[in-house]
Short mmCIF file of C-alpha atoms and ligand atoms in Angstrom, two decimals:
data_model
loop_
_atom_site.label_atom_id
_atom_site.label_comp_id
_atom_site.label_asym_id
_atom_site.label_seq_id
_atom_site.Cartn_x
_atom_site.Cartn_y
_atom_site.Cartn_z
CA MET C 925 112.98 108.96 143.11
CA SER C 926 115.38 108.27 141.09
CA THR C 927 116.67 111.31 138.75
CA GLY C 928 118.85 111.69 136.33
CA LEU C 929 120.08 109.30 133.40
CA LEU C 930 119.27 105.73 133.50
CA ARG C 931 123.06 104.93 132.63
CA ASP C 932 123.88 106.74 135.93
CA PHE C 933 121.37 105.75 138.35
CA ASP C 934 120.45 102.15 137.18
CA PRO C 935 123.56 100.81 135.13
CA GLU C 936 122.76 97.25 134.90
CA VAL C 937 119.22 97.79 133.23
CA ALA C 938 120.41 100.47 130.93
CA ASP C 939 122.80 97.97 129.67
CA ALA C 940 120.62 95.55 129.04
CA LEU C 941 118.05 97.71 127.34
CA ARG C 942 121.10 99.18 125.07
CA GLU C 943 122.25 95.74 124.31
CA GLU C 944 118.84 95.57 123.02
CA ALA C 945 118.93 98.06 121.20
CA VAL C 946 121.74 97.23 119.48
CA ARG C 947 120.73 93.16 118.39
CA GLU C 948 117.76 94.81 117.30
CA ASN C 949 119.87 97.55 114.91
CA GLU C 950 122.32 94.16 114.09
CA GLN C 951 120.33 91.74 113.33
CA ILE C 952 118.05 90.60 111.19
CA ILE C 953 114.95 89.99 112.83
CA LEU C 954 112.06 87.30 110.82
CA ILE C 955 109.67 86.52 113.81
CA ALA C 956 106.39 86.67 112.03
CA SER C 957 104.78 88.25 114.97
CA GLU C 958 107.33 90.77 115.83
CA ASN C 959 107.77 94.52 114.66
CA TYR C 960 109.42 97.31 115.04
CA VAL C 961 107.43 100.41 116.75
CA SER C 962 107.70 104.28 115.60
CA ASP C 963 109.35 106.23 118.13
CA THR C 964 106.31 107.63 118.48
CA VAL C 965 104.67 105.07 119.92
CA LEU C 966 108.03 104.18 121.77
CA SER C 967 107.88 107.54 123.79
CA VAL C 968 103.73 107.44 124.45
CA GLN C 969 104.36 104.00 126.15
CA GLY C 970 107.11 106.30 128.03
CA SER C 971 104.83 108.42 128.76
CA VAL C 972 102.56 110.11 132.51
CA MET C 973 99.82 107.96 131.48
CA THR C 974 101.54 105.07 133.09
CA ASN C 975 100.82 106.68 136.41
CA LYS C 976 96.94 106.75 136.15
CA TYR C 977 94.57 104.41 137.43
CA ALA C 978 91.06 104.09 135.30
CA GLU C 979 89.09 101.07 136.26
CA GLY C 980 86.33 101.21 134.18
CA TYR C 981 85.73 102.89 130.82
CA PRO C 982 85.62 106.84 129.47
CA SER C 983 82.84 108.34 131.90
CA LYS C 984 82.47 105.86 133.61
CA ARG C 985 85.48 105.39 135.77
CA TYR C 986 85.96 104.01 139.40
CA TYR C 987 88.57 106.98 140.27
CA GLY C 988 88.91 110.53 140.14
CA GLY C 989 91.11 112.52 137.22
CA CYS C 990 90.18 110.36 134.52
CA GLU C 991 89.63 113.60 131.98
CA ASN C 992 92.54 113.19 129.93
CA VAL C 993 92.63 109.19 130.65
CA ASP C 994 89.30 109.24 128.98
CA ARG C 995 89.84 111.25 125.92
CA VAL C 996 92.35 108.86 124.90
CA GLU C 997 90.47 105.70 125.21
CA GLU C 998 87.45 107.03 123.08
CA LEU C 999 89.68 107.95 120.54
CA THR C 1000 91.46 104.45 120.42
CA VAL C 1001 88.40 103.14 120.28
CA ARG C 1002 86.88 105.49 117.24
CA ARG C 1003 90.24 104.81 115.53
CA ALA C 1004 90.02 101.35 115.68
CA LYS C 1005 86.01 101.10 115.20
CA GLU C 1006 87.01 103.16 111.75
CA ILE C 1007 89.43 101.28 110.49
CA PHE C 1008 87.72 97.63 110.90
CA GLY C 1009 84.35 98.74 110.22
CA ALA C 1010 83.34 97.29 113.46
CA GLU C 1011 80.14 98.34 115.79
CA HIS C 1012 82.01 98.14 118.76
CA CYS C 1013 85.68 97.62 120.41
CA ASN C 1014 87.11 97.06 123.42
CA VAL C 1015 90.68 98.37 123.44
CA GLN C 1016 91.71 97.14 127.38
CA PRO C 1017 92.67 93.44 126.88
CA HIS C 1018 96.34 93.15 127.89
CA SER C 1019 97.09 90.72 125.22
CA GLY C 1020 95.90 88.91 122.59
CA THR C 1021 95.56 85.53 124.47
CA SER C 1022 93.46 88.29 127.62
CA ALA C 1023 91.05 89.07 124.32
CA ASN C 1024 90.07 85.29 122.99
CA LEU C 1025 89.69 84.55 126.78
CA ALA C 1026 87.53 86.81 127.24
CA VAL C 1027 85.11 86.64 124.39
CA TYR C 1028 85.26 82.73 125.60
CA LEU C 1029 83.97 83.49 129.10
CA THR C 1030 81.63 86.41 127.20
CA VAL C 1031 79.36 83.61 125.72
CA LEU C 1032 80.51 80.01 126.71
CA LYS C 1033 80.13 77.89 129.33
CA PRO C 1034 82.82 75.64 130.82
CA GLY C 1035 82.40 72.36 128.85
CA ASP C 1036 81.30 73.57 125.36
CA ALA C 1037 82.25 72.86 122.36
CA ILE C 1038 85.18 74.41 120.63
CA LEU C 1039 86.56 73.84 117.78
CA GLY C 1040 89.55 76.18 116.73
CA MET C 1041 92.58 75.04 114.13
CA ALA C 1042 94.87 72.69 115.57
CA LEU C 1043 98.18 74.37 116.80
CA SER C 1044 100.23 71.64 115.05
CA HIS C 1045 98.66 73.11 111.53
CA GLY C 1046 99.23 76.25 112.70
CA GLY C 1047 96.54 77.70 115.66
CA HIS C 1048 97.34 79.31 118.40
CA LEU C 1049 97.43 78.43 122.07
CA SER C 1050 94.34 80.04 122.98
CA HIS C 1051 92.15 78.35 120.54
CA GLY C 1052 91.93 75.21 122.88
CA ALA C 1053 95.21 73.63 122.99
CA GLY C 1054 95.38 71.47 126.21
CA VAL C 1055 97.92 73.38 128.05
CA ASN C 1056 96.30 76.73 127.99
CA ILE C 1057 93.28 77.73 129.86
CA SER C 1058 91.05 78.00 126.54
CA GLY C 1059 91.71 73.75 126.40
CA GLN C 1060 90.99 72.98 129.70
CA LEU C 1061 87.69 75.46 130.65
CA TYR C 1062 85.99 74.01 126.88
CA GLN C 1063 85.67 70.99 125.27
CA PRO C 1064 88.33 71.14 122.47
CA HIS C 1065 88.08 70.28 118.73
CA THR C 1066 90.25 70.59 116.04
CA TYR C 1067 90.75 71.35 111.90
CA GLY C 1068 93.73 71.71 110.26
CA VAL C 1069 94.46 72.27 106.66
CA SER C 1070 95.05 69.19 103.72
CA ARG C 1071 98.37 67.35 103.37
CA GLU C 1072 97.93 67.59 99.44
CA THR C 1073 97.33 71.96 99.89
CA GLY C 1074 98.63 72.93 102.89
CA ARG C 1075 95.66 74.67 102.96
CA ILE C 1076 92.82 74.70 104.89
CA ASP C 1077 90.18 72.27 103.58
CA TYR C 1078 86.98 74.53 104.34
CA ASP C 1079 84.80 71.24 103.76
CA GLU C 1080 86.53 69.32 105.80
CA VAL C 1081 86.02 71.93 108.65
CA ARG C 1082 82.08 71.73 107.92
CA ARG C 1083 82.09 68.35 107.89
CA ILE C 1084 83.83 68.45 111.18
CA ALA C 1085 81.63 71.46 112.65
CA HIS C 1086 78.49 68.99 111.99
CA ALA C 1087 79.92 66.21 113.63
CA VAL C 1088 81.15 67.65 117.07
CA ARG C 1089 78.26 71.02 116.55
CA PRO C 1090 80.56 73.59 118.59
CA LYS C 1091 79.31 76.46 120.59
CA MET C 1092 82.40 78.64 118.78
CA ILE C 1093 84.51 78.38 115.68
CA ILE C 1094 87.71 79.71 115.82
CA ALA C 1095 89.05 81.24 112.56
CA GLY C 1096 92.23 82.27 112.87
CA ALA C 1097 96.30 81.63 112.70
CA SER C 1098 99.73 81.97 114.35
CA ALA C 1099 101.31 80.18 111.28
CA TYR C 1100 99.09 80.04 108.28
CA SER C 1101 100.24 81.47 105.05
CA ARG C 1102 97.29 81.94 102.58
CA ILE C 1103 94.07 84.23 102.85
CA ILE C 1104 91.94 82.75 105.42
CA ASP C 1105 88.37 82.65 103.81
CA PHE C 1106 86.21 84.47 106.82
CA GLU C 1107 83.36 84.16 105.26
CA ALA C 1108 83.41 80.74 104.75
CA PHE C 1109 83.81 80.49 108.10
CA GLN C 1110 80.77 82.36 108.85
CA GLU C 1111 78.22 80.13 106.75
CA ILE C 1112 80.01 76.99 108.43
CA ALA C 1113 79.12 78.36 112.07
CA ASP C 1114 75.73 79.50 111.02
CA GLU C 1115 74.74 76.31 109.63
CA VAL C 1116 75.68 74.45 113.36
CA GLY C 1117 74.95 77.34 115.14
CA ALA C 1118 78.09 78.46 116.73
CA TYR C 1119 79.28 81.89 117.11
CA LEU C 1120 82.12 82.87 114.88
CA LEU C 1121 85.48 84.00 116.23
CA ALA C 1122 88.25 85.92 114.30
CA ASP C 1123 91.39 85.99 115.59
CA ILE C 1124 93.01 88.19 113.35
CA ALA C 1125 96.17 89.07 115.69
CA HIS C 1126 99.18 88.26 112.84
CA ILE C 1127 97.04 89.61 109.88
CA ALA C 1128 95.56 93.22 111.47
CA GLY C 1129 98.08 95.17 109.85
CA LEU C 1130 96.94 93.71 106.03
CA ILE C 1131 93.39 93.95 106.93
CA ALA C 1132 93.51 97.55 108.17
CA ALA C 1133 95.39 98.03 104.77
CA GLY C 1134 92.95 96.34 102.70
CA LEU C 1135 95.15 94.04 101.79
CA HIS C 1136 93.20 91.41 103.87
CA PRO C 1137 89.37 90.32 103.52
CA ASN C 1138 87.60 91.68 107.11
CA PRO C 1139 85.73 90.00 109.06
CA ALA C 1140 84.58 92.45 111.29
CA PRO C 1141 81.45 92.65 109.19
CA TYR C 1142 79.62 89.86 110.11
CA ALA C 1143 82.01 87.38 112.87
CA ASP C 1144 80.18 87.95 115.95
CA PHE C 1145 83.74 88.52 117.78
CA VAL C 1146 87.36 89.41 116.44
CA THR C 1147 90.51 89.61 118.39
CA THR C 1148 93.82 90.49 117.78
CA THR C 1149 96.68 91.46 118.79
CA THR C 1150 98.25 94.87 118.38
CA HIS C 1151 101.69 94.52 118.33
CA LYS C 1152 102.68 92.52 114.90
CA THR C 1153 101.65 93.60 111.85
CA LEU C 1154 99.64 96.41 113.15
CA ARG C 1155 102.68 97.79 114.36
CA GLY C 1156 101.99 99.35 117.42
CA PRO C 1157 102.37 98.42 121.26
CA ARG C 1158 101.88 95.16 122.71
CA GLY C 1159 98.35 94.69 123.78
CA GLY C 1160 94.65 93.32 122.10
CA LEU C 1161 91.86 94.49 121.10
CA ILE C 1162 87.75 92.99 120.57
CA PHE C 1163 85.26 93.99 118.14
CA CYS C 1164 81.97 92.85 118.72
CA LYS C 1165 78.56 93.09 117.18
CA GLY C 1166 76.38 96.07 119.71
CA LYS C 1167 74.46 93.17 120.94
CA TYR C 1168 77.27 92.04 122.90
CA ALA C 1169 79.05 94.97 123.51
CA LYS C 1170 77.50 94.99 126.99
CA ALA C 1171 78.58 91.97 128.11
CA ILE C 1172 81.99 91.77 126.40
CA ASP C 1173 82.99 95.25 128.41
CA ARG C 1174 81.83 93.67 131.55
CA THR C 1175 83.64 90.39 131.16
CA ILE C 1176 86.91 92.48 130.71
CA PHE C 1177 85.96 94.47 133.52
CA PRO C 1178 85.54 93.59 136.38
CA GLY C 1179 85.81 90.19 134.83
CA LEU C 1180 89.26 89.28 133.94
CA GLN C 1181 91.16 92.76 134.46
CA GLY C 1182 91.42 95.60 136.74
CA GLY C 1183 92.64 98.99 135.53
CA PRO C 1184 93.74 99.71 131.98
CA MET C 1185 97.33 100.43 130.77
CA MET C 1186 96.54 103.59 129.94
CA HIS C 1187 99.95 104.44 128.39
CA THR C 1188 99.28 101.26 126.04
CA ILE C 1189 96.17 102.43 125.50
CA ALA C 1190 97.54 105.45 124.20
CA GLY C 1191 100.54 103.88 122.17
CA LYS C 1192 97.05 101.91 120.79
CA ALA C 1193 95.74 105.27 119.51
CA VAL C 1194 99.11 106.54 118.18
CA ALA C 1195 99.68 103.20 116.56
CA LEU C 1196 96.03 103.13 114.80
CA ARG C 1197 96.67 106.87 113.69
CA GLU C 1198 99.44 105.42 111.67
CA ALA C 1199 97.55 103.15 110.22
CA LYS C 1200 95.14 104.77 108.59
CA MET C 1201 98.52 107.08 106.29
CA PRO C 1202 98.69 106.06 103.04
CA GLU C 1203 102.09 104.85 103.53
CA PHE C 1204 100.79 102.76 106.14
CA ARG C 1205 99.13 101.02 103.33
CA GLU C 1206 102.50 100.98 100.93
CA TYR C 1207 103.62 99.26 104.01
CA GLN C 1208 101.91 96.50 104.24
CA ALA C 1209 102.09 95.74 100.43
CA GLN C 1210 105.70 95.73 100.70
CA VAL C 1211 105.77 93.09 103.55
CA ILE C 1212 103.71 90.75 101.45
CA ARG C 1213 105.60 91.67 98.23
CA ASN C 1214 109.15 91.10 100.38
CA ALA C 1215 107.29 87.76 101.84
CA GLN C 1216 106.88 86.74 97.95
CA ALA C 1217 110.08 87.64 97.22
CA MET C 1218 111.79 85.79 99.70
CA ALA C 1219 109.49 82.21 99.08
CA ASP C 1220 110.36 82.48 95.75
CA GLU C 1221 113.67 82.44 96.24
CA LEU C 1222 113.93 80.37 99.20
CA ILE C 1223 112.40 77.57 96.49
CA SER C 1224 114.46 77.99 93.69
CA LEU C 1225 117.02 77.17 96.10
CA GLY C 1226 115.71 73.76 96.58
CA ASP C 1227 113.33 74.16 99.39
CA ALA C 1228 109.64 73.65 100.37
CA ILE C 1229 107.68 75.85 101.48
CA VAL C 1230 104.51 74.95 102.97
CA SER C 1231 101.16 75.55 100.28
CA GLY C 1232 104.07 76.61 97.98
CA GLY C 1233 104.05 79.89 98.78
CA THR C 1234 102.43 82.67 100.71
CA ASP C 1235 99.35 85.65 100.40
CA ASN C 1236 100.57 87.07 103.62
CA HIS C 1237 103.65 88.28 105.68
CA LEU C 1238 104.68 85.29 106.66
CA MET C 1239 106.04 81.73 105.34
CA LEU C 1240 106.72 77.77 106.78
CA VAL C 1241 109.97 76.66 105.62
CA ASP C 1242 109.78 72.28 105.44
CA LEU C 1243 113.21 72.07 106.05
CA ARG C 1244 112.92 67.92 105.66
CA GLY C 1245 114.18 68.16 102.60
CA ARG C 1246 117.32 69.67 103.35
CA GLY C 1247 117.66 67.07 106.39
CA ILE C 1248 117.95 69.12 109.36
CA THR C 1249 115.19 70.28 111.96
CA GLY C 1250 113.86 73.61 112.84
CA ASP C 1251 115.83 73.56 116.28
CA GLN C 1252 118.94 73.22 114.72
CA ALA C 1253 118.22 76.03 112.20
CA GLU C 1254 117.03 78.47 114.59
CA LYS C 1255 120.21 78.01 116.48
CA ALA C 1256 122.60 78.49 113.55
CA LEU C 1257 120.61 81.18 111.92
CA GLY C 1258 120.44 82.66 115.61
CA ARG C 1259 124.67 83.14 115.32
CA ALA C 1260 124.35 84.13 112.37
CA GLY C 1261 122.55 87.31 113.41
CA ILE C 1262 119.37 85.97 111.77
CA SER C 1263 117.16 85.58 114.38
CA LEU C 1264 113.34 83.23 113.31
CA ASN C 1265 111.71 80.43 115.01
CA LYS C 1266 111.46 76.85 114.89
CA ASN C 1267 108.14 75.84 113.73
CA VAL C 1268 106.37 72.71 113.38
CA ILE C 1269 104.74 72.24 110.11
CA PRO C 1270 101.27 70.01 109.46
CA PHE C 1271 101.76 66.55 109.87
CA ASP C 1272 105.22 67.01 111.27
CA GLU C 1273 106.60 64.05 112.98
CA ALA C 1274 109.66 65.75 114.98
CA PRO C 1275 108.35 67.00 118.96
CA PRO C 1276 107.60 70.99 119.26
CA ALA C 1277 110.64 71.32 120.72
CA VAL C 1278 112.39 70.41 117.75
CA THR C 1279 110.37 70.50 114.46
CA SER C 1280 111.01 70.11 110.90
CA GLY C 1281 110.12 73.71 110.02
CA ILE C 1282 111.38 77.22 110.75
CA ARG C 1283 108.53 80.37 110.43
CA VAL C 1284 110.27 83.28 108.62
CA GLY C 1285 108.35 86.82 108.49
CA THR C 1286 108.80 90.08 107.14
CA PRO C 1287 107.25 92.93 109.28
CA ILE C 1288 110.74 93.90 111.19
CA ILE C 1289 112.55 94.18 107.44
CA THR C 1290 109.99 95.93 106.22
CA THR C 1291 109.99 98.39 108.88
CA ARG C 1292 113.35 99.15 108.26
CA GLY C 1293 112.67 99.61 104.71
CA MET C 1294 113.58 96.54 103.47
CA LYS C 1295 112.77 95.65 99.61
CA GLU C 1296 112.24 92.62 97.00
CA ASP C 1297 115.87 92.28 96.59
CA ASP C 1298 116.81 92.33 100.19
CA ALA C 1299 114.95 90.06 100.71
CA ARG C 1300 116.00 87.91 98.07
CA ILE C 1301 119.21 88.59 99.34
CA VAL C 1302 118.23 87.47 103.04
CA ALA C 1303 116.79 84.52 101.25
CA GLY C 1304 120.80 83.75 100.37
CA PHE C 1305 121.78 84.57 103.79
CA ILE C 1306 119.79 81.41 105.01
CA ASP C 1307 119.80 78.90 102.66
CA ARG C 1308 124.58 79.67 103.50
CA VAL C 1309 123.83 78.77 106.55
CA LEU C 1310 121.69 75.95 106.23
CA ARG C 1311 123.97 74.72 103.81
CA HIS C 1312 127.14 74.68 105.96
CA ILE C 1313 125.14 74.65 109.53
CA ASP C 1314 128.58 72.53 110.86
CA SER C 1315 130.96 75.74 109.79
CA GLU C 1316 131.68 78.05 112.61
CA GLU C 1317 133.47 79.87 109.70
CA VAL C 1318 130.84 80.46 107.21
CA ILE C 1319 128.23 81.12 109.96
CA ARG C 1320 131.01 84.45 110.90
CA GLU C 1321 131.10 85.48 106.98
CA VAL C 1322 126.98 85.49 107.30
CA GLN C 1323 127.08 87.64 110.23
CA GLU C 1324 129.30 89.78 109.16
CA ALA C 1325 127.28 90.24 106.07
CA VAL C 1326 123.86 89.97 107.99
CA ARG C 1327 125.41 92.93 109.78
CA SER C 1328 126.82 95.33 107.02
CA HIS C 1329 123.37 95.14 105.18
CA CYS C 1330 121.63 96.19 108.38
CA ARG C 1331 123.64 99.14 108.77
CA ARG C 1332 122.20 100.07 105.95
CA PHE C 1333 118.72 100.03 107.46
CA PRO C 1334 119.61 101.80 111.06
CA VAL C 1335 116.96 101.12 113.06
CA TYR C 1336 116.77 103.33 116.72
CA THR C 1337 120.05 104.74 116.29
CA ASP C 1338 119.36 107.45 119.19
CA ARG C 1339 119.49 104.13 122.07
CA LEU C 1340 122.77 103.21 120.90
CA ASP C 1341 124.44 105.29 123.72
N1 LIG G 1805 96.33 84.53 119.11
C1 LIG G 1805 96.97 84.42 117.49
C2 LIG G 1805 96.80 83.73 116.45
C3 LIG G 1805 98.33 84.43 118.05
O1 LIG G 1805 99.22 83.91 116.79
C4 LIG G 1805 98.89 85.37 119.13
C5 LIG G 1805 100.16 85.66 119.34
O2 LIG G 1805 100.82 84.84 119.29
C6 LIG G 1805 97.58 85.72 120.23
C7 LIG G 1805 96.60 85.48 120.06
C8 LIG G 1805 98.44 86.00 121.62
O3 LIG G 1805 98.75 87.03 121.55
P1 LIG G 1805 99.63 87.43 122.77
O4 LIG G 1805 100.93 86.91 122.93
O5 LIG G 1805 99.33 88.99 123.09
O6 LIG G 1805 98.55 87.08 124.36
#
């Protein structure tokens, strides 16, 4: 067994960890699906609970010695149900994708029709994309956003739902900057006799803070990741009506997974406790204010934002007006220390590996303490790089400005040496 300091025992891994802490400190990270967890969540993830097998559920385990992990799992379930106002919660899914798959496997049969948002309009792979098991096991149909408004057209969703009669409708997105009207989705699902799955992975933190409508009171199923705006460890949650509770639990274990990751579930518990604090609501409100400030600034610098702005933590920037691709932008910004991802925009003619857009999100800069003025400064950095995309000199200048701005908002400083 290795003892002592990691850097003595395994300098290669130690070096990669240190470099990652440096990167997270020195770069402006605008990846909308990422966040920086608290030191508390981080330490719980590296705790003794990583050692424990706990197949089953609290007080119904297939292993002895589960008294402490039982307490943690019960706490996590209680906190999650309370925050989201749900009848049941399974806290064991290893990821958002496996949470979604568990819902499908619980109530659908292979070949059933499902209706989700098109990947090319902001949906997620696990909502029926052909390259994902969800698009291979089921018959996928899609809805998208309107070409004019960049927003979901609920009349169009209704029309498609009536035409294809899906067994399940999936509401939720990975790249959609407007409020999602889950109630409208529920009405449509009721009209066609479909289950409604609301995938709130991106906006779970906003919902927990009461800043986005919550689908849990009416959707049959709600899934989320815990590591995006919710700012917990990497993992998933499934909420459902009480009548599906047993079936969902059986699908997760023994259907789909073996032992739950109890260190991660403990991390989820701590993140959910953080989510109940008044500071969390203020944090989420600031995430939105920062995204809106950044969108306004980018628009004033001449950029087009899909749908004209944002109600949440992210925006899609349409780069066609600048005559550059998402791929070029991602690479140049990356060299300047600004990390974000290229993203297809609705009705994009560029292929997915190239794209005409970038997705920009504010959860991480807000966790670091940045406010609206900083968001505008960051928009200025982006603009400068994109205007001089071939100038190594400008890129170096912006990289220095990014580093100096980041020094005002230090993170994980104890992990830098
Ligand atoms: N659902 C949505 C809407 C997402 O955006 C994502 C991830 O980006 C997922 C599900 C999948 O989560 P995971 O990467 O944990 O499988």
